[in-house]
Each structure stands twice: as C-alpha cells, then as structure tokens.
mmCIF file of C-alpha atoms in Angstrom:
data_model
loop_
_atom_site.group_PDB
_atom_site.id
_atom_site.type_symbol
_atom_site.label_atom_id
_atom_site.label_comp_id
_atom_site.label_asym_id
_atom_site.label_seq_id
_atom_site.Cartn_x
_atom_site.Cartn_y
_atom_site.Cartn_z
ATOM 1 C CA MET A 1 182.104 -100.211 -11.014
ATOM 2 C CA THR A 2 185.580 -100.435 -9.514
ATOM 3 C CA GLY A 3 186.143 -103.527 -7.412
ATOM 4 C CA ILE A 4 186.391 -102.931 -3.673
ATOM 5 C CA SER A 5 189.867 -103.743 -2.404
ATOM 6 C CA SER A 6 190.682 -104.920 1.089
ATOM 7 C CA GLU A 7 191.933 -101.457 2.060
ATOM 8 C CA PHE A 8 188.361 -100.126 2.014
ATOM 9 C CA PRO A 9 185.352 -101.239 4.089
ATOM 10 C CA GLU A 10 182.480 -102.977 2.353
ATOM 11 C CA THR A 11 178.807 -102.152 2.125
ATOM 12 C CA THR A 12 176.026 -104.669 2.610
ATOM 13 C CA LEU A 13 173.872 -103.110 -0.125
ATOM 14 C CA ASP A 14 173.276 -105.481 -3.032
ATOM 15 C CA ASP A 15 174.682 -104.940 -6.528
ATOM 16 C CA LYS A 16 171.301 -103.903 -7.951
ATOM 17 C CA THR A 17 170.919 -101.132 -5.383
ATOM 18 C CA LEU A 18 174.500 -99.958 -5.884
ATOM 19 C CA GLY A 19 173.991 -99.951 -9.645
ATOM 20 C CA GLN A 20 170.847 -97.826 -9.307
ATOM 21 C CA LEU A 21 172.705 -95.330 -7.145
ATOM 22 C CA ILE A 22 175.486 -94.979 -9.702
ATOM 23 C CA GLU A 23 172.975 -94.646 -12.548
ATOM 24 C CA ARG A 24 171.130 -91.861 -10.727
ATOM 25 C CA ARG A 25 174.306 -90.017 -9.837
ATOM 26 C CA ARG A 26 175.637 -90.163 -13.386
ATOM 27 C CA HIS A 27 172.353 -88.903 -14.815
ATOM 28 C CA LEU A 28 172.373 -85.979 -12.408
ATOM 29 C CA HIS A 29 176.042 -85.266 -13.068
ATOM 30 C CA ALA A 30 175.452 -85.188 -16.823
ATOM 31 C CA HIS A 31 172.488 -82.799 -16.495
ATOM 32 C CA PRO A 32 173.484 -80.119 -13.965
ATOM 33 C CA GLU A 33 171.435 -76.978 -13.433
ATOM 34 C CA LEU A 34 172.349 -73.699 -11.770
ATOM 35 C CA SER A 35 170.742 -72.301 -8.629
ATOM 36 C CA ASN A 36 167.037 -71.502 -9.006
ATOM 37 C CA GLU A 37 167.009 -73.178 -12.436
ATOM 38 C CA GLU A 38 166.743 -76.794 -11.234
ATOM 39 C CA GLU A 39 163.436 -77.595 -12.980
ATOM 40 C CA GLN A 40 164.629 -80.732 -14.793
ATOM 41 C CA THR A 41 166.452 -81.892 -11.670
ATOM 42 C CA ALA A 42 163.291 -81.465 -9.604
ATOM 43 C CA ARG A 43 161.269 -83.427 -12.173
ATOM 44 C CA TYR A 44 163.849 -86.217 -12.144
ATOM 45 C CA ILE A 45 163.668 -86.375 -8.341
ATOM 46 C CA GLU A 46 159.871 -86.567 -8.490
ATOM 47 C CA GLU A 47 160.054 -89.345 -11.095
ATOM 48 C CA GLN A 48 162.486 -91.368 -8.999
ATOM 49 C CA LEU A 49 160.404 -90.958 -5.850
ATOM 50 C CA ALA A 50 157.342 -92.155 -7.777
ATOM 51 C CA LYS A 51 159.247 -95.226 -8.999
ATOM 52 C CA ILE A 52 160.262 -95.985 -5.427
ATOM 53 C CA GLY A 53 156.586 -95.825 -4.438
ATOM 54 C CA ILE A 54 156.674 -92.730 -2.247
ATOM 55 C CA THR A 55 153.452 -90.766 -2.704
ATOM 56 C CA ASP A 56 153.723 -87.988 -0.106
ATOM 57 C CA VAL A 57 155.708 -85.675 -2.388
ATOM 58 C CA LYS A 58 155.264 -81.975 -3.111
ATOM 59 C CA ARG A 59 157.019 -78.958 -4.571
ATOM 60 C CA ILE A 60 158.114 -76.134 -2.321
ATOM 61 C CA ALA A 61 160.017 -72.905 -2.947
ATOM 62 C CA ASP A 62 159.712 -73.292 -6.738
ATOM 63 C CA THR A 63 162.281 -75.987 -7.583
ATOM 64 C CA GLY A 64 162.473 -77.604 -4.161
ATOM 65 C CA VAL A 65 160.983 -81.037 -3.504
ATOM 66 C CA VAL A 66 159.954 -82.542 -0.183
ATOM 67 C CA ALA A 67 158.958 -86.165 0.440
ATOM 68 C CA VAL A 68 157.780 -87.845 3.636
ATOM 69 C CA VAL A 69 158.138 -91.534 4.482
ATOM 70 C CA GLU A 70 155.868 -92.620 7.323
ATOM 71 C CA GLY A 71 157.034 -95.357 9.667
ATOM 72 C CA ALA A 72 154.963 -98.094 11.289
ATOM 73 C CA HIS A 73 155.723 -96.959 14.841
ATOM 74 C CA ASP A 74 155.287 -93.759 16.818
ATOM 75 C CA GLY A 75 158.313 -91.528 16.940
ATOM 76 C CA PRO A 76 159.898 -88.246 15.888
ATOM 77 C CA THR A 77 159.957 -86.499 12.556
ATOM 78 C CA LEU A 78 163.543 -86.456 11.346
ATOM 79 C CA GLY A 79 164.659 -84.408 8.373
ATOM 80 C CA TRP A 80 167.358 -85.192 5.835
ATOM 81 C CA ARG A 81 168.467 -82.451 3.473
ATOM 82 C CA GLY A 82 170.190 -82.907 0.122
ATOM 83 C CA ASP A 83 171.101 -79.909 -2.041
ATOM 84 C CA ILE A 84 170.528 -80.213 -5.794
ATOM 85 C CA ASP A 85 172.089 -77.246 -7.655
ATOM 86 C CA ALA A 86 175.311 -77.050 -9.681
ATOM 87 C CA LEU A 87 178.014 -74.461 -10.363
ATOM 88 C CA PRO A 88 178.968 -72.229 -13.332
ATOM 89 C CA ILE A 89 182.129 -74.234 -14.065
ATOM 90 C CA GLN A 90 183.239 -75.890 -17.322
ATOM 91 C CA GLU A 91 183.976 -79.556 -16.624
ATOM 92 C CA ILE A 92 187.257 -80.976 -17.984
ATOM 93 C CA ASN A 93 186.833 -84.588 -16.832
ATOM 94 C CA GLU A 94 186.895 -87.079 -19.712
ATOM 95 C CA VAL A 95 184.196 -89.434 -18.431
ATOM 96 C CA SER A 96 181.079 -90.931 -19.982
ATOM 97 C CA TYR A 97 178.856 -88.949 -17.621
ATOM 98 C CA ARG A 98 180.552 -85.593 -18.264
ATOM 99 C CA SER A 99 178.279 -82.551 -18.022
ATOM 100 C CA GLN A 100 176.154 -82.038 -21.120
ATOM 101 C CA ASN A 101 175.351 -78.452 -20.113
ATOM 102 C CA ASP A 102 178.138 -76.208 -21.328
ATOM 103 C CA GLY A 103 179.646 -74.133 -18.534
ATOM 104 C CA VAL A 104 177.655 -75.871 -15.792
ATOM 105 C CA MET A 105 179.017 -78.657 -13.583
ATOM 106 C CA HIS A 106 178.299 -80.561 -10.394
ATOM 107 C CA ALA A 107 181.674 -79.508 -9.000
ATOM 108 C CA CYS A 108 180.556 -79.534 -5.367
ATOM 109 C CA GLY A 109 179.069 -83.020 -5.251
ATOM 110 C CA HIS A 110 175.417 -82.056 -5.096
ATOM 111 C CA ASP A 111 174.733 -84.853 -7.576
ATOM 112 C CA VAL A 112 176.038 -87.196 -4.884
ATOM 113 C CA HIS A 113 173.995 -85.482 -2.179
ATOM 114 C CA THR A 114 170.818 -85.795 -4.254
ATOM 115 C CA THR A 115 171.558 -89.436 -5.042
ATOM 116 C CA VAL A 116 172.235 -90.300 -1.404
ATOM 117 C CA THR A 117 169.019 -88.541 -0.392
ATOM 118 C CA LEU A 118 167.045 -90.554 -2.959
ATOM 119 C CA GLY A 119 168.777 -93.708 -1.732
ATOM 120 C CA LEU A 120 167.891 -92.935 1.872
ATOM 121 C CA ALA A 121 164.277 -92.311 0.891
ATOM 122 C CA GLU A 122 164.240 -95.687 -0.841
ATOM 123 C CA GLN A 123 165.750 -97.422 2.186
ATOM 124 C CA MET A 124 163.275 -95.817 4.590
ATOM 125 C CA HIS A 125 160.366 -96.724 2.309
ATOM 126 C CA ALA A 126 161.540 -100.339 2.073
ATOM 127 C CA ARG A 127 162.101 -100.537 5.833
ATOM 128 C CA ARG A 128 159.137 -98.506 7.028
ATOM 129 C CA ASP A 129 158.005 -101.414 9.218
ATOM 130 C CA GLU A 130 161.167 -100.756 11.263
ATOM 131 C CA LEU A 131 160.894 -96.972 11.204
ATOM 132 C CA HIS A 132 159.751 -95.055 14.262
ATOM 133 C CA GLY A 133 158.049 -91.814 13.344
ATOM 134 C CA ARG A 134 158.802 -90.494 9.891
ATOM 135 C CA VAL A 135 161.571 -88.991 7.790
ATOM 136 C CA LYS A 136 161.107 -85.857 5.726
ATOM 137 C CA PHE A 137 163.481 -85.681 2.762
ATOM 138 C CA ILE A 138 164.288 -82.124 1.705
ATOM 139 C CA PHE A 139 165.697 -81.680 -1.806
ATOM 140 C CA GLN A 140 166.961 -78.123 -1.611
ATOM 141 C CA PRO A 141 167.678 -75.813 -4.557
ATOM 142 C CA ALA A 142 170.038 -72.834 -4.661
ATOM 143 C CA GLU A 143 172.524 -73.776 -1.950
ATOM 144 C CA GLU A 144 175.217 -72.104 -4.053
ATOM 145 C CA ALA A 145 173.256 -68.872 -4.508
ATOM 146 C CA SER A 146 173.851 -65.658 -2.583
ATOM 147 C CA PRO A 147 170.900 -63.707 -1.183
ATOM 148 C CA VAL A 148 170.515 -60.246 -2.688
ATOM 149 C CA ASP A 149 167.035 -58.807 -2.265
ATOM 150 C CA GLU A 150 165.134 -61.885 -1.119
ATOM 151 C CA PRO A 151 165.766 -65.241 0.587
ATOM 152 C CA VAL A 152 167.124 -68.139 -1.450
ATOM 153 C CA GLY A 153 167.977 -71.774 -0.860
ATOM 154 C CA ALA A 154 167.483 -73.155 2.630
ATOM 155 C CA GLU A 155 166.151 -69.870 4.022
ATOM 156 C CA LYS A 156 163.514 -69.675 1.292
ATOM 157 C CA MET A 157 162.437 -73.254 2.014
ATOM 158 C CA ALA A 158 162.326 -72.600 5.757
ATOM 159 C CA GLN A 159 160.180 -69.506 5.259
ATOM 160 C CA ALA A 160 157.915 -71.544 2.970
ATOM 161 C CA GLY A 161 157.294 -73.974 5.841
ATOM 162 C CA VAL A 162 159.428 -76.975 4.923
ATOM 163 C CA LEU A 163 160.097 -77.676 8.605
ATOM 164 C CA GLU A 164 156.357 -77.733 9.391
ATOM 165 C CA ALA A 165 153.422 -80.059 8.651
ATOM 166 C CA PRO A 166 154.721 -82.363 9.962
ATOM 167 C CA LYS A 167 156.980 -80.365 12.250
ATOM 168 C CA VAL A 168 160.567 -81.591 12.001
ATOM 169 C CA ASP A 169 162.231 -82.411 15.333
ATOM 170 C CA ALA A 170 165.804 -82.600 14.040
ATOM 171 C CA VAL A 171 167.503 -82.316 10.665
ATOM 172 C CA PHE A 172 170.591 -83.978 9.175
ATOM 173 C CA ALA A 173 172.780 -83.467 6.116
ATOM 174 C CA ALA A 174 176.149 -84.543 4.732
ATOM 175 C CA HIS A 175 178.671 -83.151 2.265
ATOM 176 C CA CYS A 176 181.226 -84.802 -0.009
ATOM 177 C CA MET A 177 184.707 -84.268 1.385
ATOM 178 C CA PRO A 178 187.736 -84.773 -0.891
ATOM 179 C CA THR A 179 190.101 -84.759 2.097
ATOM 180 C CA LEU A 180 188.325 -87.784 3.614
ATOM 181 C CA GLU A 181 188.939 -91.302 2.325
ATOM 182 C CA VAL A 182 186.021 -93.131 0.742
ATOM 183 C CA GLY A 183 184.311 -95.396 3.255
ATOM 184 C CA LYS A 184 184.644 -92.946 6.129
ATOM 185 C CA ILE A 185 182.135 -90.599 7.720
ATOM 186 C CA GLY A 186 183.465 -87.458 9.410
ATOM 187 C CA TYR A 187 182.037 -85.403 12.264
ATOM 188 C CA THR A 188 183.361 -82.199 13.822
ATOM 189 C CA GLY A 189 182.100 -82.058 17.395
ATOM 190 C CA GLY A 190 180.573 -78.591 17.036
ATOM 191 C CA GLY A 191 181.273 -76.053 14.307
ATOM 192 C CA VAL A 192 181.121 -77.457 10.775
ATOM 193 C CA TRP A 193 180.962 -74.608 8.242
ATOM 194 C CA ALA A 194 181.823 -70.938 8.651
ATOM 195 C CA GLY A 195 179.471 -68.025 8.496
ATOM 196 C CA SER A 196 180.137 -65.770 5.521
ATOM 197 C CA ASP A 197 179.708 -62.014 5.158
ATOM 198 C CA LEU A 198 180.335 -59.896 2.085
ATOM 199 C CA VAL A 199 182.679 -56.996 2.912
ATOM 200 C CA GLU A 200 182.575 -53.786 0.839
ATOM 201 C CA ILE A 201 184.744 -50.757 1.619
ATOM 202 C CA GLU A 202 184.396 -47.638 -0.509
ATOM 203 C CA VAL A 203 187.300 -45.201 -0.114
ATOM 204 C CA ARG A 204 186.784 -41.566 -1.096
ATOM 205 C CA GLY A 205 189.874 -39.470 -1.781
ATOM 206 C CA LYS A 206 190.562 -36.472 -4.001
ATOM 207 C CA LYS A 207 191.506 -36.522 -7.673
ATOM 208 C CA ALA A 208 194.776 -34.907 -8.797
ATOM 209 C CA HIS A 209 197.359 -35.255 -11.550
ATOM 210 C CA GLY A 210 199.983 -37.908 -10.892
ATOM 211 C CA ALA A 211 202.712 -35.282 -11.213
ATOM 212 C CA TYR A 212 201.200 -33.293 -8.328
ATOM 213 C CA PRO A 213 200.040 -35.922 -5.801
ATOM 214 C CA HIS A 214 200.232 -33.427 -2.920
ATOM 215 C CA GLU A 215 197.190 -31.701 -4.378
ATOM 216 C CA GLY A 216 194.997 -34.783 -3.982
ATOM 217 C CA VAL A 217 194.286 -37.795 -1.789
ATOM 218 C CA ASP A 218 195.265 -41.038 -3.515
ATOM 219 C CA ALA A 219 192.437 -43.546 -3.025
ATOM 220 C CA VAL A 220 194.598 -46.335 -4.496
ATOM 221 C CA LEU A 221 197.334 -45.734 -1.919
ATOM 222 C CA VAL A 222 194.793 -45.685 0.901
ATOM 223 C CA ALA A 223 193.149 -48.877 -0.381
ATOM 224 C CA SER A 224 196.544 -50.580 -0.606
ATOM 225 C CA HIS A 225 197.267 -49.803 3.043
ATOM 226 C CA LEU A 226 193.819 -51.100 3.944
ATOM 227 C CA VAL A 227 194.355 -54.446 2.202
ATOM 228 C CA THR A 228 197.458 -55.210 4.261
ATOM 229 C CA ALA A 229 196.218 -53.666 7.507
ATOM 230 C CA LEU A 230 192.998 -55.690 7.477
ATOM 231 C CA GLN A 231 195.024 -58.856 8.063
ATOM 232 C CA SER A 232 195.926 -57.502 11.504
ATOM 233 C CA VAL A 233 192.282 -57.958 12.450
ATOM 234 C CA VAL A 234 192.832 -61.707 12.203
ATOM 235 C CA SER A 235 196.397 -61.848 13.517
ATOM 236 C CA ARG A 236 196.209 -59.276 16.323
ATOM 237 C CA ARG A 237 192.616 -58.520 17.298
ATOM 238 C CA VAL A 238 190.714 -61.810 17.091
ATOM 239 C CA ASP A 239 191.625 -64.515 19.617
ATOM 240 C CA ALA A 240 194.187 -66.712 17.851
ATOM 241 C CA ARG A 241 192.325 -69.801 19.068
ATOM 242 C CA GLN A 242 189.280 -68.780 17.028
ATOM 243 C CA ALA A 243 189.019 -69.412 13.291
ATOM 244 C CA CYS A 244 188.622 -66.222 11.266
ATOM 245 C CA VAL A 245 189.513 -65.217 7.703
ATOM 246 C CA VAL A 246 189.377 -61.811 5.998
ATOM 247 C CA THR A 247 190.045 -61.911 2.258
ATOM 248 C CA ILE A 248 189.942 -58.957 -0.131
ATOM 249 C CA GLY A 249 189.571 -60.481 -3.568
ATOM 250 C CA LYS A 250 188.651 -57.471 -5.683
ATOM 251 C CA ILE A 251 189.859 -53.860 -5.974
ATOM 252 C CA GLU A 252 188.303 -51.303 -8.331
ATOM 253 C CA ALA A 253 189.832 -47.850 -8.731
ATOM 254 C CA GLY A 254 190.781 -45.160 -11.194
ATOM 255 C CA ASN A 255 190.249 -44.606 -14.905
ATOM 256 C CA SER A 256 193.596 -43.191 -15.990
ATOM 257 C CA TYR A 257 197.195 -44.273 -15.414
ATOM 258 C CA ASN A 258 198.455 -40.771 -14.588
ATOM 259 C CA ILE A 259 195.614 -39.477 -12.418
ATOM 260 C CA LEU A 260 195.205 -40.109 -8.693
ATOM 261 C CA ALA A 261 192.008 -42.099 -8.249
ATOM 262 C CA GLU A 262 189.298 -40.242 -6.396
ATOM 263 C CA ASP A 263 187.518 -43.441 -5.341
ATOM 264 C CA ALA A 264 188.459 -47.047 -4.689
ATOM 265 C CA LYS A 265 186.303 -50.009 -3.765
ATOM 266 C CA LEU A 266 187.497 -53.111 -1.930
ATOM 267 C CA THR A 267 185.316 -56.217 -1.972
ATOM 268 C CA GLY A 268 185.942 -59.414 -0.055
ATOM 269 C CA ILE A 269 184.682 -61.905 2.491
ATOM 270 C CA LEU A 270 184.714 -62.398 6.232
ATOM 271 C CA ARG A 271 184.496 -65.981 7.450
ATOM 272 C CA SER A 272 184.349 -67.374 10.983
ATOM 273 C CA LEU A 273 182.873 -70.306 12.886
ATOM 274 C CA SER A 274 181.343 -68.059 15.545
ATOM 275 C CA THR A 275 178.780 -65.277 15.366
ATOM 276 C CA GLU A 276 180.575 -63.574 18.272
ATOM 277 C CA VAL A 277 183.915 -63.605 16.438
ATOM 278 C CA SER A 278 182.210 -62.343 13.296
ATOM 279 C CA ALA A 279 180.639 -59.447 15.196
ATOM 280 C CA GLN A 280 183.999 -58.529 16.725
ATOM 281 C CA ALA A 281 185.768 -58.698 13.357
ATOM 282 C CA LYS A 282 183.155 -56.436 11.754
ATOM 283 C CA GLU A 283 183.633 -53.843 14.472
ATOM 284 C CA GLU A 284 187.426 -54.019 14.114
ATOM 285 C CA ILE A 285 187.300 -53.784 10.304
ATOM 286 C CA GLY A 286 185.060 -50.728 10.444
ATOM 287 C CA ARG A 287 187.185 -48.919 13.013
ATOM 288 C CA LEU A 288 190.461 -49.756 11.265
ATOM 289 C CA ALA A 289 189.165 -48.644 7.862
ATOM 290 C CA ARG A 290 187.871 -45.332 9.182
ATOM 291 C CA ASN A 291 191.058 -44.571 11.118
ATOM 292 C CA ILE A 292 193.390 -45.390 8.219
ATOM 293 C CA CYS A 293 191.337 -43.323 5.811
ATOM 294 C CA GLU A 294 191.272 -40.402 8.226
ATOM 295 C CA GLY A 295 195.053 -40.601 8.598
ATOM 296 C CA PHE A 296 195.445 -40.107 4.846
ATOM 297 C CA GLY A 297 192.824 -37.394 4.609
ATOM 298 C CA ALA A 298 190.297 -39.717 2.993
ATOM 299 C CA SER A 299 186.938 -41.057 4.120
ATOM 300 C CA CYS A 300 185.189 -44.387 3.659
ATOM 301 C CA GLU A 301 181.968 -46.303 3.870
ATOM 302 C CA VAL A 302 182.051 -49.878 5.187
ATOM 303 C CA LYS A 303 179.199 -52.250 4.385
ATOM 304 C CA PHE A 304 178.626 -55.868 5.442
ATOM 305 C CA THR A 305 176.044 -58.085 3.756
ATOM 306 C CA ALA A 306 175.166 -61.247 5.638
ATOM 307 C CA GLY A 307 175.425 -64.521 3.761
ATOM 308 C CA ALA A 308 175.222 -68.012 5.203
ATOM 309 C CA ARG A 309 175.359 -68.280 8.990
ATOM 310 C CA PRO A 310 177.776 -70.659 10.754
ATOM 311 C CA VAL A 311 176.710 -74.301 10.746
ATOM 312 C CA ILE A 312 177.145 -75.577 14.296
ATOM 313 C CA ASN A 313 175.989 -79.059 15.216
ATOM 314 C CA ASP A 314 173.612 -79.491 18.117
ATOM 315 C CA SER A 315 175.820 -81.249 20.671
ATOM 316 C CA ARG A 316 173.179 -83.643 21.963
ATOM 317 C CA LEU A 317 171.934 -84.603 18.507
ATOM 318 C CA GLU A 318 175.466 -85.071 17.192
ATOM 319 C CA ALA A 319 176.346 -87.296 20.157
ATOM 320 C CA ARG A 320 173.268 -89.456 19.492
ATOM 321 C CA ALA A 321 174.012 -89.768 15.797
ATOM 322 C CA VAL A 322 177.737 -90.461 16.191
ATOM 323 C CA ARG A 323 177.039 -93.082 18.843
ATOM 324 C CA ALA A 324 174.529 -94.795 16.549
ATOM 325 C CA LEU A 325 177.059 -94.826 13.694
ATOM 326 C CA GLU A 326 179.950 -96.026 15.853
ATOM 327 C CA GLU A 327 177.898 -98.851 17.348
ATOM 328 C CA ARG A 328 177.038 -100.079 13.844
ATOM 329 C CA PHE A 329 180.240 -99.388 11.934
ATOM 330 C CA GLY A 330 183.046 -98.819 14.431
ATOM 331 C CA THR A 331 185.396 -95.948 15.177
ATOM 332 C CA ASP A 332 187.695 -96.739 12.241
ATOM 333 C CA GLU A 333 185.003 -95.640 9.801
ATOM 334 C CA ILE A 334 183.334 -92.891 11.857
ATOM 335 C CA VAL A 335 186.091 -90.364 12.476
ATOM 336 C CA PRO A 336 186.645 -86.812 13.757
ATOM 337 C CA HIS A 337 187.205 -84.203 11.045
ATOM 338 C CA GLU A 338 188.297 -80.575 11.060
ATOM 339 C CA PRO A 339 185.606 -77.913 10.510
ATOM 340 C CA GLN A 340 185.695 -76.003 7.235
ATOM 341 C CA LEU A 341 185.833 -72.260 6.550
ATOM 342 C CA GLY A 342 183.743 -72.729 3.449
ATOM 343 C CA ALA A 343 180.128 -71.593 3.765
ATOM 344 C CA GLU A 344 176.879 -73.567 3.632
ATOM 345 C CA ASP A 345 173.287 -72.412 4.112
ATOM 346 C CA PHE A 346 172.186 -75.423 6.207
ATOM 347 C CA ALA A 347 172.111 -73.096 9.235
ATOM 348 C CA ALA A 348 168.806 -71.739 7.938
ATOM 349 C CA PHE A 349 167.428 -75.056 9.188
ATOM 350 C CA SER A 350 169.743 -75.792 12.125
ATOM 351 C CA ARG A 351 169.246 -72.401 13.783
ATOM 352 C CA ARG A 352 165.516 -73.146 13.907
ATOM 353 C CA ILE A 353 165.690 -76.765 15.085
ATOM 354 C CA PRO A 354 168.505 -79.098 16.213
ATOM 355 C CA GLY A 355 170.755 -79.998 13.291
ATOM 356 C CA CYS A 356 173.685 -82.298 12.627
ATOM 357 C CA TYR A 357 175.986 -82.206 9.605
ATOM 358 C CA PHE A 358 178.443 -84.899 8.510
ATOM 359 C CA PHE A 359 181.205 -85.259 5.940
ATOM 360 C CA LEU A 360 181.110 -88.138 3.445
ATOM 361 C CA GLY A 361 184.474 -89.488 2.331
ATOM 362 C CA ILE A 362 185.025 -89.574 -1.454
ATOM 363 C CA ARG A 363 188.833 -89.601 -1.748
ATOM 364 C CA ASN A 364 190.813 -92.362 -3.468
ATOM 365 C CA GLU A 365 194.447 -91.397 -4.036
ATOM 366 C CA ARG A 366 195.248 -94.581 -5.944
ATOM 367 C CA GLU A 367 192.590 -93.709 -8.538
ATOM 368 C CA GLY A 368 193.586 -90.039 -8.620
ATOM 369 C CA ILE A 369 190.342 -88.880 -7.020
ATOM 370 C CA VAL A 370 191.826 -86.090 -4.928
ATOM 371 C CA ASN A 371 190.674 -82.817 -6.499
ATOM 372 C CA ALA A 372 189.108 -80.068 -4.442
ATOM 373 C CA LEU A 373 185.509 -78.896 -4.438
ATOM 374 C CA HIS A 374 184.629 -76.198 -6.996
ATOM 375 C CA THR A 375 187.326 -77.276 -9.447
ATOM 376 C CA PRO A 376 186.724 -78.336 -13.092
ATOM 377 C CA ASN A 377 188.227 -81.799 -12.526
ATOM 378 C CA PHE A 378 186.374 -82.631 -9.318
ATOM 379 C CA ASP A 379 185.024 -86.184 -9.138
ATOM 380 C CA VAL A 380 184.235 -88.807 -6.516
ATOM 381 C CA ASP A 381 184.866 -92.461 -5.832
ATOM 382 C CA GLU A 382 181.327 -93.678 -6.484
ATOM 383 C CA ARG A 383 181.552 -96.214 -3.693
ATOM 384 C CA CYS A 384 180.717 -93.254 -1.473
ATOM 385 C CA LEU A 385 177.103 -93.600 -2.643
ATOM 386 C CA GLY A 386 176.638 -97.023 -1.107
ATOM 387 C CA PHE A 387 178.542 -96.119 2.042
ATOM 388 C CA GLY A 388 176.507 -92.957 2.519
ATOM 389 C CA VAL A 389 173.143 -94.630 1.989
ATOM 390 C CA GLU A 390 173.923 -97.651 4.172
ATOM 391 C CA ARG A 391 175.454 -95.747 7.083
ATOM 392 C CA PHE A 392 173.010 -92.869 7.220
ATOM 393 C CA ALA A 393 169.986 -95.155 6.771
ATOM 394 C CA MET A 394 170.987 -97.137 9.843
ATOM 395 C CA MET A 395 171.681 -93.913 11.721
ATOM 396 C CA LEU A 396 168.214 -92.547 10.929
ATOM 397 C CA LEU A 397 166.544 -95.789 12.004
ATOM 398 C CA ASP A 398 168.532 -96.000 15.240
ATOM 399 C CA VAL A 399 168.181 -92.336 16.203
ATOM 400 C CA ALA A 400 164.433 -92.443 15.550
ATOM 401 C CA LYS A 401 164.008 -95.662 17.539
ATOM 402 C CA GLY A 402 165.860 -94.314 20.558
ATOM 403 C CA TRP A 403 164.379 -90.817 20.403
ATOM 404 C CA GLU A 404 161.979 -91.031 23.341
ATOM 405 C CA ARG A 405 164.526 -92.764 25.586
ATOM 406 C CA GLU A 406 167.011 -89.892 25.432
#
C-alpha cells in the first residue's frame, strides 16, 4: 500500500481493516462479471458478509444481495446501495489484480463501490451498539444494463421489494470520481446524474440512381441535415442555463455507393438533469425532424426509449448528510462538485424515497491515476477505500442518531 503523504488527509481505520478492504477490492477487480451475470460476485459478497457475522442476508432480483444490520437503539431504516457489475472492456493495466475475465473489466469502479459497501456493513455491525435504527445494504446488479423488454438493475430490485420489509426511509450511494482528488467527498446540491433517453429517427425517402437524384428523395442528405440541425435544440430552444445534450452516434443508410438511399436511421442519446427539459427537448426534436423531412419531400418516425431517470438529491436529506460529514471531517474534505451528464439508475430508488448521492475522490496525479471512467486503463488510488468507509460510516451513524430531531 502506498504511504500516505502529508498532502492527503489520513484515515483512522487500522492497517488490518485497510488491508482487508484492498484485498476485497483486488479480488473483485480480478473477477469482474457483466450485468445480470454477477453470480460469482454475489456469492463472494455473501461469503464476506458471513465472515463479518451478518446473518440477515438474502438474494433478491436474481444476482442482487441485501443485508440488514440492526442497531441497539430505535431509529430509521437507512439504505446504502453499492452496484456490483462490470463492463465489456478489455483491461490494459499491468497490475497484479488485472482482470482475469477476458474482455470484461471493472472500468467504472463498481469493485470499489462493492468493497466500500462491504466495509460499511462491517463498520455498522461492529458499532451496532451505537447505531440508531438499522442500515439496509443493497448490492445491486446490472447498473450498466439498459432496459429493453423488462426492468433491470435498480428498477428490478425496487419492484422486487428491496425498499420494503423493513421499509427504507432514505437511501444513499456514492460513485468513484476521477476528477476528484483522493481523500475528498463531493456533493452537488441537487442534480447529480442526467436522465438518459435513447433517440431513434427513421427517415423514409425515395430510391433513385445517383445520376438522376431529382427522381428520388435522398435519405442520406436528409439525415445529414438532421444531424446538424438537432444541435439547435440544445443551443437555441432549451434554456441555456439548463444542462442538455443531444448526441447522434450512429447512422445507418444505403446499400450501394451509386444509389440514393431510400431509408436512413439515426440513433443517439438525449441527456438532461431535468425531466421538464427532457420533455421539452423531445417535443422539439420530433417537430424539427418532421419539418425538415417534409421540406425535402421525405417522412420520418421519431422514437424515444426511456433509460435511467435523472438522479436528483433530496435537498433536506443532502443537507443533513453534508452537515454530518462537515462536522466530522471539515469543509476541506467535503466539497461541492459539478453534476454529471452521465447516467445512473439510482433514481429508481430515489424517486420512491428520499435519496442522496455522493462522489468519492480517487484521483492521484502524482501516481498517474487520472484516467476516465469506462476506459481500459481506469484505476483508483486505493486509499479511497478507507476514506469512503470511514467517512460514510460516521455519516450513517450521525444521520440515524439525529433522525427524529430533524
């Protein structure tokens, strides 16, 4: 383990605990599993919970695991969620704990999230005489999956009753953040992650020979105008003070180089931090697409498929949690952070009950730990494990203790 220099804060966790955290994280990192395939990961979580001494453990939503630690005092039921799935990425890091599953990698830090969640469960179990109420630890599969015909991930767990029996009063989570220095915890003061919608536009023109384009309607030309025009939705129709992104990442058209394509399909994403902005953007995209196609003599079909909803922190819960963290660790370590236009399915929980989502600093420029999420050379400064467990354990204890007073 790298020695902690004076430029970073220190954790009060002992070396044995820190060593266990690193061992767990490296095991998980070396054995990643894709969404809905996390059977070995779930078994490992169950084994670790048993070693800790936690007995209230059960499977839910196939490869999900939920564990409850009961405190000695009356109080709320708080939830802590850690996602457990990996990505279809080939790791290129030359480390001893490199992925042993070809083409699969923990490139989004879910190995860290799982480890921190296990560490928090261990801390709550060890300190249950101090705990008011109980904490339900939710080990969630398939965060990276996209719903097609049925719910996945957080939504599947919610529909399976993970927030019930006992009913969860509030739920927390945190995500590795490579833009945030190790030792720091970030909060956003509202919106955290964007909602994400799949955008599909099918353009229908008329086939003709390339030498006689006037006899047809060129679907490729129409689609090309659409790609550029759609950016005006963001720059000219949506309030510039509101975050919104429209990206067309895929175009399919034609089957011959000298024939005007009869059809073209554009596929992309719409992201925003507000359901209202998203609804407006959808309306604008549909109207713009239809009008442009009509102007060229073409027609189109516009389809939106809902993905993750925006993650927006409950203001009262976030204020409680941030205050608890600042009182323990100071404002130098608990810092504001910009929201992200990436997507996360935590809203399946936080739209049902109050939720609060944090960022966990993992960055260490001196050690070269700066790479972005979802890249083949992503890694973390493992000191984040101790910082995450220590800080969030104290937050859970303090929020639970003060629950009835607020």
